Amino acid sequence: MPLLLTADPGLEDVVLAELADRGLAGEARPYGYAGLVRTEGDAAGLLDLRSVHHLIRERAHLTLPGRGLGDAVAALSGVAFPELAGGASFAVRVHRRGEHGFKSPDLERALGAVLVERYRAPVDLEAPDLPIRVDLFDRRALVGIQLTRAPLSRRYPKVYAPPAALKTTVAYGLLRLAGVGGRGRLLDPFTGSGTVAIEAAQAFPGVAVVALDIRPRVVAGAQANAAAAGGAGAGRFLRADARRLVGVLPPGFDWIVANPPFGRRLGRDLDLRALYARFLDQAALLLRPGGRLVFLAKRRGMAARLVAERPALRLRHRRVVELGGLYVGLFVVERRISPS
Ligand SMILES: C[S@@+](CC[C@H](N)C(=O)[O-])C[C@H]1O[C@@H](n2cnc3c(N)ncnc32)[C@H](O)[C@@H]1O
C-alpha cells in the first residue's frame, strides 16, 4: 500500500520537491486532502525528510454514508486490522476537518470499542503496537497505520518556545521557496526562537546565516535553541531592529527569509503596516540584485500592496499556507536587477 506523508497545508509542493531530490514521485493532496502527499516507497528511507511531520501506511479510503457518529463507525468498522488478532495493542487517533455530528474523541472511543470486541485486542494509548490513524474530511475517511511516533518535525528540544514559533517544516519550506542552497548569505530578520536560522544551518550547511530579533531576551532564547539543536554552524544571532539595518549589516544578502509579527499583539493596523513597509525598504537595500525575499503576512492584501509600491521589488509568487489554523500569505519576492 502507498505511504501518506503529512505536511503543512499549502506546502505540499515542498514535499514533492524533496521526494524528487531522491528520485521519487508523489501526489499532492490525494483525494483532495490538504496537508497530505502520497508516495510509494520504503518508509525507512524517508525518515529524514525535512518537510514532513508523519509517515502513514495507507490502509483504506472510504466515503461515509452521512456525517453522524453511527455513519462513521458503520463505514470504518468494515476496515480489517488482522495484526490485532495476534494480541497486538492499538490506539485510534482521529484527525477531523469539516462538519460532523461528533467530536474526534467520540469516534476514537466508538471505533476502539468495535475493535476490542472484534479482536479482543488491548488498547494502549501511550505506546500502541498498531497506531491506527483516521483522517476525516467531511464525508471522506482515510485510514492508515501511523509509522512515526513523534513528528519528524521535532528535530531538537526547544528550550525556548514562544507561541508564535514556526514549525521546522515550515521554516524548511520557506528556505526552499527562497531557493536557499549551496554557498551564500542568508538573513533571518525576525528570528524569534531561531527556527529559520537553525533549520538553515542544519539543512544548508554551506550557507552563512545572520539572525536577529529586537528583543534581547528572545535573542538569548534563540541562541539556547541553537545550542540544544547541536550548536555548531547555527548562525550568528544579534539584537537588532529589522526596520533599521542599513549600516548595521553589510548589504549583498542572497536570501532573506522573514516571519514578521502577524500583528495580533501590535495593536493598531497602522503599526503593522509601518513595520512591514520599513522592513521591505531595508530588504530591498540589503538583498543583492536577483536576491530573494520570502516572507509571511497575515494581512495578505496589505503585504501585496506594499511589495507592489516598491520599484526595487518584484513579486514572483504568492500563496496561502495554513499555520495552526491561521491562513497566512506567503510571498516570494525578488530584488530587481535594475529597478523599472
Ligand atoms: C512571529 S515571531 C517569529 C517567530 C519565529 N519564526 C520562530 O519560529 O520562533 C516575530 C518576532 O519578531 C520580533 N520583532 C518584532 N519587531 C521586530 C523588529 N522591528 N525587528 C526585529 N525583530 C522584531 C519579535 O520579537 C518576535 O520574536
GROMACS .gro file of C-alpha atoms and ligand atoms in nm:
model
  367
    1MET     CA    1   0.000   0.000   0.000
    2PRO     CA    2   0.115   0.359  -0.060
    3LEU     CA    3   0.265   0.584   0.203
    4LEU     CA    4   0.095   0.903   0.314
    5LEU     CA    5   0.316   1.189   0.428
    6THR     CA    6   0.163   1.463   0.641
    7ALA     CA    7   0.275   1.816   0.560
    8ASP     CA    8   0.175   2.175   0.628
    9PRO     CA    9  -0.129   2.265   0.413
   10GLY     CA   10  -0.008   2.487   0.129
   11LEU     CA   11   0.346   2.345   0.133
   12GLU     CA   12   0.277   2.005  -0.024
   13ASP     CA   13   0.490   2.103  -0.327
   14VAL     CA   14   0.793   2.130  -0.097
   15VAL     CA   15   0.742   1.763  -0.007
   16LEU     CA   16   0.721   1.679  -0.378
   17ALA     CA   17   1.047   1.869  -0.436
   18GLU     CA   18   1.218   1.682  -0.152
   19LEU     CA   19   1.093   1.349  -0.289
   20ALA     CA   20   1.214   1.448  -0.638
   21ASP     CA   21   1.563   1.513  -0.491
   22ARG     CA   22   1.562   1.139  -0.412
   23GLY     CA   23   1.423   1.037  -0.749
   24LEU     CA   24   1.076   0.966  -0.605
   25ALA     CA   25   0.738   1.081  -0.734
   26GLY     CA   26   0.443   1.182  -0.520
   27GLU     CA   27   0.085   1.303  -0.545
   28ALA     CA   28  -0.008   1.620  -0.355
   29ARG     CA   29  -0.348   1.630  -0.181
   30PRO     CA   30  -0.459   1.276  -0.267
   31TYR     CA   31  -0.841   1.252  -0.270
   32GLY     CA   32  -0.840   1.630  -0.205
   33TYR     CA   33  -0.684   1.614   0.145
   34ALA     CA   34  -0.484   1.932   0.213
   35GLY     CA   35  -0.163   1.863   0.403
   36LEU     CA   36  -0.108   1.514   0.262
   37VAL     CA   37   0.124   1.372  -0.003
   38ARG     CA   38   0.101   1.018  -0.129
   39THR     CA   39   0.403   0.826  -0.249
   40GLU     CA   40   0.530   0.474  -0.299
   41GLY     CA   41   0.845   0.367  -0.129
   42ASP     CA   42   1.029   0.241   0.167
   43ALA     CA   43   0.937   0.433   0.482
   44ALA     CA   44   1.277   0.370   0.641
   45GLY     CA   45   1.442   0.572   0.365
   46LEU     CA   46   1.214   0.871   0.421
   47LEU     CA   47   1.261   0.932   0.792
   48ASP     CA   48   1.498   1.222   0.728
   49LEU     CA   49   1.256   1.425   0.510
   50ARG     CA   50   1.256   1.782   0.639
   51SER     CA   51   0.914   1.885   0.503
   52VAL     CA   52   0.711   1.604   0.661
   53HIS     CA   53   0.557   1.550   1.005
   54HIS     CA   54   0.438   1.189   0.995
   55LEU     CA   55   0.456   0.881   0.774
   56ILE     CA   56   0.141   0.671   0.748
   57ARG     CA   57   0.089   0.341   0.567
   58GLU     CA   58  -0.243   0.375   0.384
   59ARG     CA   59  -0.497   0.104   0.462
   60ALA     CA   60  -0.830   0.221   0.318
   61HIS     CA   61  -1.017   0.513   0.173
   62LEU     CA   62  -1.393   0.536   0.227
   63THR     CA   63  -1.688   0.764   0.176
   64LEU     CA   64  -1.912   0.787   0.481
   65PRO     CA   65  -2.287   0.750   0.429
   66GLY     CA   66  -2.352   1.060   0.642
   67ARG     CA   67  -2.196   1.296   0.897
   68GLY     CA   68  -2.317   1.127   1.215
   69LEU     CA   69  -2.118   0.910   1.454
   70GLY     CA   70  -2.315   0.600   1.352
   71ASP     CA   71  -2.233   0.663   0.985
   72ALA     CA   72  -1.860   0.690   1.059
   73VAL     CA   73  -1.850   0.383   1.283
   74ALA     CA   74  -2.052   0.172   1.037
   75ALA     CA   75  -1.821   0.258   0.746
   76LEU     CA   76  -1.495   0.231   0.938
   77SER     CA   77  -1.591  -0.099   1.101
   78GLY     CA   78  -1.555  -0.254   0.757
   79VAL     CA   79  -1.176  -0.199   0.759
   80ALA     CA   80  -0.980  -0.509   0.870
   81PHE     CA   81  -0.679  -0.498   1.104
   82PRO     CA   82  -0.560  -0.861   1.100
   83GLU     CA   83  -0.249  -0.763   1.303
   84LEU     CA   84  -0.477  -0.725   1.607
   85ALA     CA   85  -0.578  -1.090   1.602
   86GLY     CA   86  -0.233  -1.183   1.740
   87GLY     CA   87  -0.273  -0.984   2.060
   88ALA     CA   88  -0.112  -0.658   1.947
   89SER     CA   89  -0.226  -0.343   2.127
   90PHE     CA   90  -0.373  -0.049   1.938
   91ALA     CA   91  -0.496   0.310   1.962
   92VAL     CA   92  -0.725   0.501   1.727
   93ARG     CA   93  -0.642   0.866   1.657
   94VAL     CA   94  -0.886   1.074   1.455
   95HIS     CA   95  -0.792   1.397   1.272
   96ARG     CA   96  -1.108   1.573   1.164
   97ARG     CA   97  -1.184   1.861   0.928
   98GLY     CA   98  -1.526   1.971   0.815
   99GLU     CA   99  -1.870   1.938   0.967
  100HIS     CA  100  -1.960   1.627   1.167
  101GLY     CA  101  -2.218   1.545   1.428
  102PHE     CA  102  -1.948   1.427   1.672
  103LYS     CA  103  -1.604   1.515   1.805
  104SER     CA  104  -1.285   1.322   1.730
  105PRO     CA  105  -1.266   1.152   2.075
  106ASP     CA  106  -1.623   1.021   2.028
  107LEU     CA  107  -1.519   0.835   1.714
  108GLU     CA  108  -1.190   0.720   1.872
  109ARG     CA  109  -1.383   0.560   2.160
  110ALA     CA  110  -1.657   0.411   1.941
  111LEU     CA  111  -1.425   0.258   1.683
  112GLY     CA  112  -1.191   0.142   1.961
  113ALA     CA  113  -1.482  -0.042   2.125
  114VAL     CA  114  -1.565  -0.215   1.795
  115LEU     CA  115  -1.205  -0.336   1.756
  116VAL     CA  116  -1.178  -0.454   2.119
  117GLU     CA  117  -1.497  -0.652   2.071
  118ARG     CA  118  -1.388  -0.797   1.735
  119TYR     CA  119  -1.024  -0.883   1.803
  120ARG     CA  120  -1.010  -0.890   2.186
  121ALA     CA  121  -0.711  -0.659   2.140
  122PRO     CA  122  -0.589  -0.433   2.423
  123VAL     CA  123  -0.597  -0.054   2.391
  124ASP     CA  124  -0.269   0.125   2.466
  125LEU     CA  125  -0.294   0.499   2.419
  126GLU     CA  126   0.071   0.568   2.513
  127ALA     CA  127   0.270   0.320   2.304
  128PRO     CA  128   0.036   0.110   2.087
  129ASP     CA  129   0.179  -0.164   1.866
  130LEU     CA  130  -0.069  -0.054   1.599
  131PRO     CA  131  -0.137   0.323   1.590
  132ILE     CA  132  -0.448   0.345   1.372
  133ARG     CA  133  -0.498   0.689   1.220
  134VAL     CA  134  -0.822   0.811   1.066
  135ASP     CA  135  -0.826   1.138   0.871
  136LEU     CA  136  -1.179   1.263   0.815
  137PHE     CA  137  -1.253   1.538   0.568
  138ASP     CA  138  -1.625   1.596   0.550
  139ARG     CA  139  -1.761   1.261   0.433
  140ARG     CA  140  -1.427   1.117   0.322
  141ALA     CA  141  -1.221   0.897   0.552
  142LEU     CA  142  -0.864   0.791   0.502
  143VAL     CA  143  -0.745   0.509   0.727
  144GLY     CA  144  -0.383   0.418   0.786
  145ILE     CA  145  -0.122   0.292   1.027
  146GLN     CA  146   0.100   0.571   1.157
  147LEU     CA  147   0.463   0.468   1.131
  148THR     CA  148   0.621   0.763   1.314
  149ARG     CA  149   0.564   0.802   1.686
  150ALA     CA  150   0.699   1.155   1.737
  151PRO     CA  151   0.668   1.402   1.448
  152LEU     CA  152   0.978   1.415   1.228
  153SER     CA  153   0.949   1.793   1.254
  154ARG     CA  154   1.052   1.774   1.622
  155ARG     CA  155   1.421   1.772   1.541
  156TYR     CA  156   1.566   1.911   1.863
  157PRO     CA  157   1.437   2.002   2.209
  158LYS     CA  158   1.314   2.363   2.200
  159VAL     CA  159   1.430   2.508   2.528
  160TYR     CA  160   1.271   2.840   2.432
  161ALA     CA  161   0.932   2.800   2.261
  162PRO     CA  162   0.730   3.121   2.222
  163PRO     CA  163   0.371   3.072   2.100
  164ALA     CA  164   0.441   3.227   1.758
  165ALA     CA  165   0.726   2.985   1.678
  166LEU     CA  166   0.714   2.825   1.334
  167LYS     CA  167   0.731   2.452   1.280
  168THR     CA  168   1.068   2.336   1.147
  169THR     CA  169   0.890   2.201   0.838
  170VAL     CA  170   0.750   2.547   0.760
  171ALA     CA  171   1.094   2.703   0.806
  172TYR     CA  172   1.233   2.444   0.565
  173GLY     CA  173   0.955   2.524   0.314
  174LEU     CA  174   1.030   2.898   0.330
  175LEU     CA  175   1.401   2.829   0.275
  176ARG     CA  176   1.330   2.602  -0.023
  177LEU     CA  177   1.093   2.854  -0.180
  178ALA     CA  178   1.362   3.121  -0.141
  179GLY     CA  179   1.600   2.893  -0.331
  180VAL     CA  180   1.850   2.876  -0.041
  181GLY     CA  181   2.132   2.632  -0.109
  182GLY     CA  182   2.498   2.598  -0.196
  183ARG     CA  183   2.701   2.889  -0.065
  184GLY     CA  184   2.569   3.235   0.009
  185ARG     CA  185   2.441   3.469   0.281
  186LEU     CA  186   2.100   3.440   0.446
  187LEU     CA  187   1.927   3.687   0.678
  188ASP     CA  188   1.653   3.583   0.924
  189PRO     CA  189   1.544   3.928   1.047
  190PHE     CA  190   1.263   3.829   1.290
  191THR     CA  191   1.420   3.516   1.431
  192GLY     CA  192   1.208   3.461   1.744
  193SER     CA  193   1.305   3.117   1.870
  194GLY     CA  194   1.553   3.081   1.583
  195THR     CA  195   1.359   2.820   1.383
  196VAL     CA  196   1.451   2.954   1.037
  197ALA     CA  197   1.818   3.016   1.125
  198ILE     CA  198   1.863   2.675   1.290
  199GLU     CA  199   1.685   2.496   1.003
  200ALA     CA  200   1.907   2.674   0.751
  201ALA     CA  201   2.223   2.583   0.943
  202GLN     CA  202   2.117   2.217   0.957
  203ALA     CA  203   1.977   2.176   0.605
  204PHE     CA  204   2.215   2.405   0.416
  205PRO     CA  205   2.548   2.396   0.599
  206GLY     CA  206   2.728   2.593   0.324
  207VAL     CA  207   2.513   2.900   0.390
  208ALA     CA  208   2.623   3.179   0.627
  209VAL     CA  209   2.326   3.279   0.844
  210VAL     CA  210   2.264   3.605   1.029
  211ALA     CA  211   1.959   3.602   1.257
  212LEU     CA  212   1.822   3.889   1.460
  213ASP     CA  213   1.543   3.995   1.686
  214ILE     CA  214   1.460   4.325   1.850
  215ARG     CA  215   1.424   4.176   2.199
  216PRO     CA  216   1.743   4.068   2.382
  217ARG     CA  217   1.557   3.800   2.580
  218VAL     CA  218   1.437   3.646   2.253
  219VAL     CA  219   1.789   3.653   2.105
  220ALA     CA  220   1.911   3.464   2.414
  221GLY     CA  221   1.628   3.210   2.366
  222ALA     CA  222   1.718   3.155   2.001
  223GLN     CA  223   2.081   3.101   2.097
  224ALA     CA  224   1.977   2.847   2.360
  225ASN     CA  225   1.772   2.661   2.097
  226ALA     CA  226   2.067   2.666   1.856
  227ALA     CA  227   2.284   2.512   2.128
  228ALA     CA  228   2.016   2.248   2.201
  229ALA     CA  229   1.999   2.171   1.829
  230GLY     CA  230   2.367   2.090   1.816
  231GLY     CA  231   2.505   2.440   1.809
  232ALA     CA  232   2.775   2.423   1.551
  233GLY     CA  233   2.708   2.639   1.249
  234ALA     CA  234   2.375   2.756   1.386
  235GLY     CA  235   2.445   3.106   1.265
  236ARG     CA  236   2.503   3.437   1.426
  237PHE     CA  237   2.232   3.582   1.650
  238LEU     CA  238   2.216   3.958   1.709
  239ARG     CA  239   1.987   4.206   1.875
  240ALA     CA  240   1.881   4.449   1.605
  241ASP     CA  241   1.577   4.624   1.464
  242ALA     CA  242   1.465   4.494   1.123
  243ARG     CA  243   1.341   4.847   1.042
  244ARG     CA  244   1.696   4.988   1.070
  245LEU     CA  245   1.954   4.752   0.928
  246VAL     CA  246   2.143   4.953   0.671
  247GLY     CA  247   2.474   5.044   0.835
  248VAL     CA  248   2.429   4.760   1.086
  249LEU     CA  249   2.470   4.472   0.839
  250PRO     CA  250   2.671   4.469   0.516
  251PRO     CA  251   2.444   4.451   0.207
  252GLY     CA  252   2.462   4.180  -0.059
  253PHE     CA  253   2.246   3.909   0.104
  254ASP     CA  254   2.145   3.631  -0.134
  255TRP     CA  255   1.830   3.548   0.062
  256ILE     CA  256   1.610   3.696   0.333
  257VAL     CA  257   1.353   3.467   0.497
  258ALA     CA  258   1.125   3.660   0.729
  259ASN     CA  259   0.847   3.579   0.973
  260PRO     CA  260   0.748   3.925   1.100
  261PRO     CA  261   0.482   3.953   1.372
  262PHE     CA  262   0.131   3.894   1.238
  263GLY     CA  263   0.010   4.189   1.442
  264ARG     CA  264  -0.208   4.022   1.696
  265ARG     CA  265  -0.013   4.185   1.977
  266LEU     CA  266   0.090   4.502   1.798
  267GLY     CA  267  -0.244   4.674   1.832
  268ARG     CA  268  -0.338   4.914   1.556
  269ASP     CA  269  -0.311   4.814   1.188
  270LEU     CA  270  -0.112   5.127   1.124
  271ASP     CA  271   0.179   4.995   1.331
  272LEU     CA  272   0.181   4.668   1.142
  273ARG     CA  273   0.176   4.843   0.805
  274ALA     CA  274   0.464   5.067   0.910
  275LEU     CA  275   0.665   4.768   1.034
  276TYR     CA  276   0.621   4.576   0.705
  277ALA     CA  277   0.684   4.888   0.494
  278ARG     CA  278   1.006   4.976   0.671
  279PHE     CA  279   1.126   4.617   0.673
  280LEU     CA  280   1.060   4.584   0.297
  281ASP     CA  281   1.261   4.903   0.236
  282GLN     CA  282   1.551   4.751   0.429
  283ALA     CA  283   1.518   4.419   0.246
  284ALA     CA  284   1.537   4.598  -0.091
  285LEU     CA  285   1.862   4.764   0.018
  286LEU     CA  286   2.019   4.455   0.176
  287LEU     CA  287   1.947   4.198  -0.098
  288ARG     CA  288   2.183   4.168  -0.390
  289PRO     CA  289   2.019   4.225  -0.732
  290GLY     CA  290   1.839   3.900  -0.815
  291GLY     CA  291   1.835   3.801  -0.446
  292ARG     CA  292   1.516   3.659  -0.298
  293LEU     CA  293   1.297   3.755  -0.005
  294VAL     CA  294   1.038   3.511   0.126
  295PHE     CA  295   0.808   3.641   0.398
  296LEU     CA  296   0.484   3.555   0.575
  297ALA     CA  297   0.200   3.801   0.635
  298LYS     CA  298  -0.142   3.753   0.789
  299ARG     CA  299  -0.265   4.077   0.622
  300ARG     CA  300  -0.227   3.946   0.267
  301GLY     CA  301  -0.372   4.242   0.075
  302MET     CA  302  -0.163   4.488   0.274
  303ALA     CA  303   0.155   4.290   0.211
  304ALA     CA  304   0.086   4.259  -0.164
  305ARG     CA  305   0.027   4.635  -0.192
  306LEU     CA  306   0.345   4.716  -0.002
  307VAL     CA  307   0.551   4.498  -0.238
  308ALA     CA  308   0.384   4.650  -0.546
  309GLU     CA  309   0.462   5.002  -0.420
  310ARG     CA  310   0.839   4.929  -0.413
  311PRO     CA  311   1.001   4.952  -0.757
  312ALA     CA  312   1.311   4.762  -0.643
  313LEU     CA  313   1.099   4.456  -0.558
  314ARG     CA  314   0.911   4.220  -0.787
  315LEU     CA  315   0.653   3.969  -0.664
  316ARG     CA  316   0.737   3.631  -0.815
  317HIS     CA  317   0.481   3.418  -0.640
  318ARG     CA  318   0.229   3.422  -0.358
  319ARG     CA  319   0.019   3.156  -0.191
  320VAL     CA  320  -0.174   3.085   0.127
  321VAL     CA  321  -0.048   2.838   0.386
  322GLU     CA  322  -0.229   2.714   0.694
  323LEU     CA  323  -0.029   2.757   1.012
  324GLY     CA  324  -0.201   2.627   1.324
  325GLY     CA  325  -0.547   2.715   1.194
  326LEU     CA  326  -0.442   3.059   1.058
  327TYR     CA  327  -0.448   3.122   0.684
  328VAL     CA  328  -0.134   3.320   0.615
  329GLY     CA  329   0.009   3.474   0.297
  330LEU     CA  330   0.348   3.352   0.181
  331PHE     CA  331   0.523   3.593  -0.057
  332VAL     CA  332   0.825   3.517  -0.277
  333VAL     CA  333   0.981   3.844  -0.387
  334GLU     CA  334   1.287   3.920  -0.597
  335ARG     CA  335   1.516   4.223  -0.578
  336ARG     CA  336   1.505   4.356  -0.933
  337ILE     CA  337   1.831   4.352  -1.125
  338SER     CA  338   1.754   4.704  -1.246
  339PRO     CA  339   1.456   4.887  -1.097
  340SER     CA  340   1.194   4.963  -1.364
  341LIG     C1  341   0.635   3.580   1.453
  341LIG     S1  342   0.772   3.597   1.557
  341LIG     C2  343   0.897   3.499   1.478
  341LIG     C3  344   0.884   3.356   1.515
  341LIG     C4  345   0.999   3.273   1.465
  341LIG     N1  346   0.992   3.246   1.321
  341LIG     C5  347   1.006   3.142   1.541
  341LIG     O1  348   0.998   3.035   1.481
  341LIG     O2  349   1.016   3.146   1.664
  341LIG     C6  350   0.824   3.761   1.526
  341LIG     C7  351   0.948   3.805   1.600
  341LIG     O3  352   0.982   3.935   1.552
  341LIG     C8  353   1.039   4.009   1.657
  341LIG     N2  354   1.030   4.152   1.619
  341LIG     C9  355   0.924   4.235   1.625
  341LIG     N3  356   0.956   4.357   1.575
  341LIG    C10  357   1.085   4.348   1.534
  341LIG    C11  358   1.174   4.438   1.470
  341LIG     N4  359   1.139   4.564   1.442
  341LIG     N5  360   1.298   4.394   1.440
  341LIG    C12  361   1.336   4.267   1.469
  341LIG     N6  362   1.257   4.179   1.531
  341LIG    C13  363   1.133   4.217   1.561
  341LIG    C14  364   0.958   3.969   1.779
  341LIG     O4  365   1.034   3.992   1.897
  341LIG    C15  366   0.933   3.820   1.751
  341LIG     O5  367   1.029   3.741   1.815
   0.00000   0.00000   0.00000
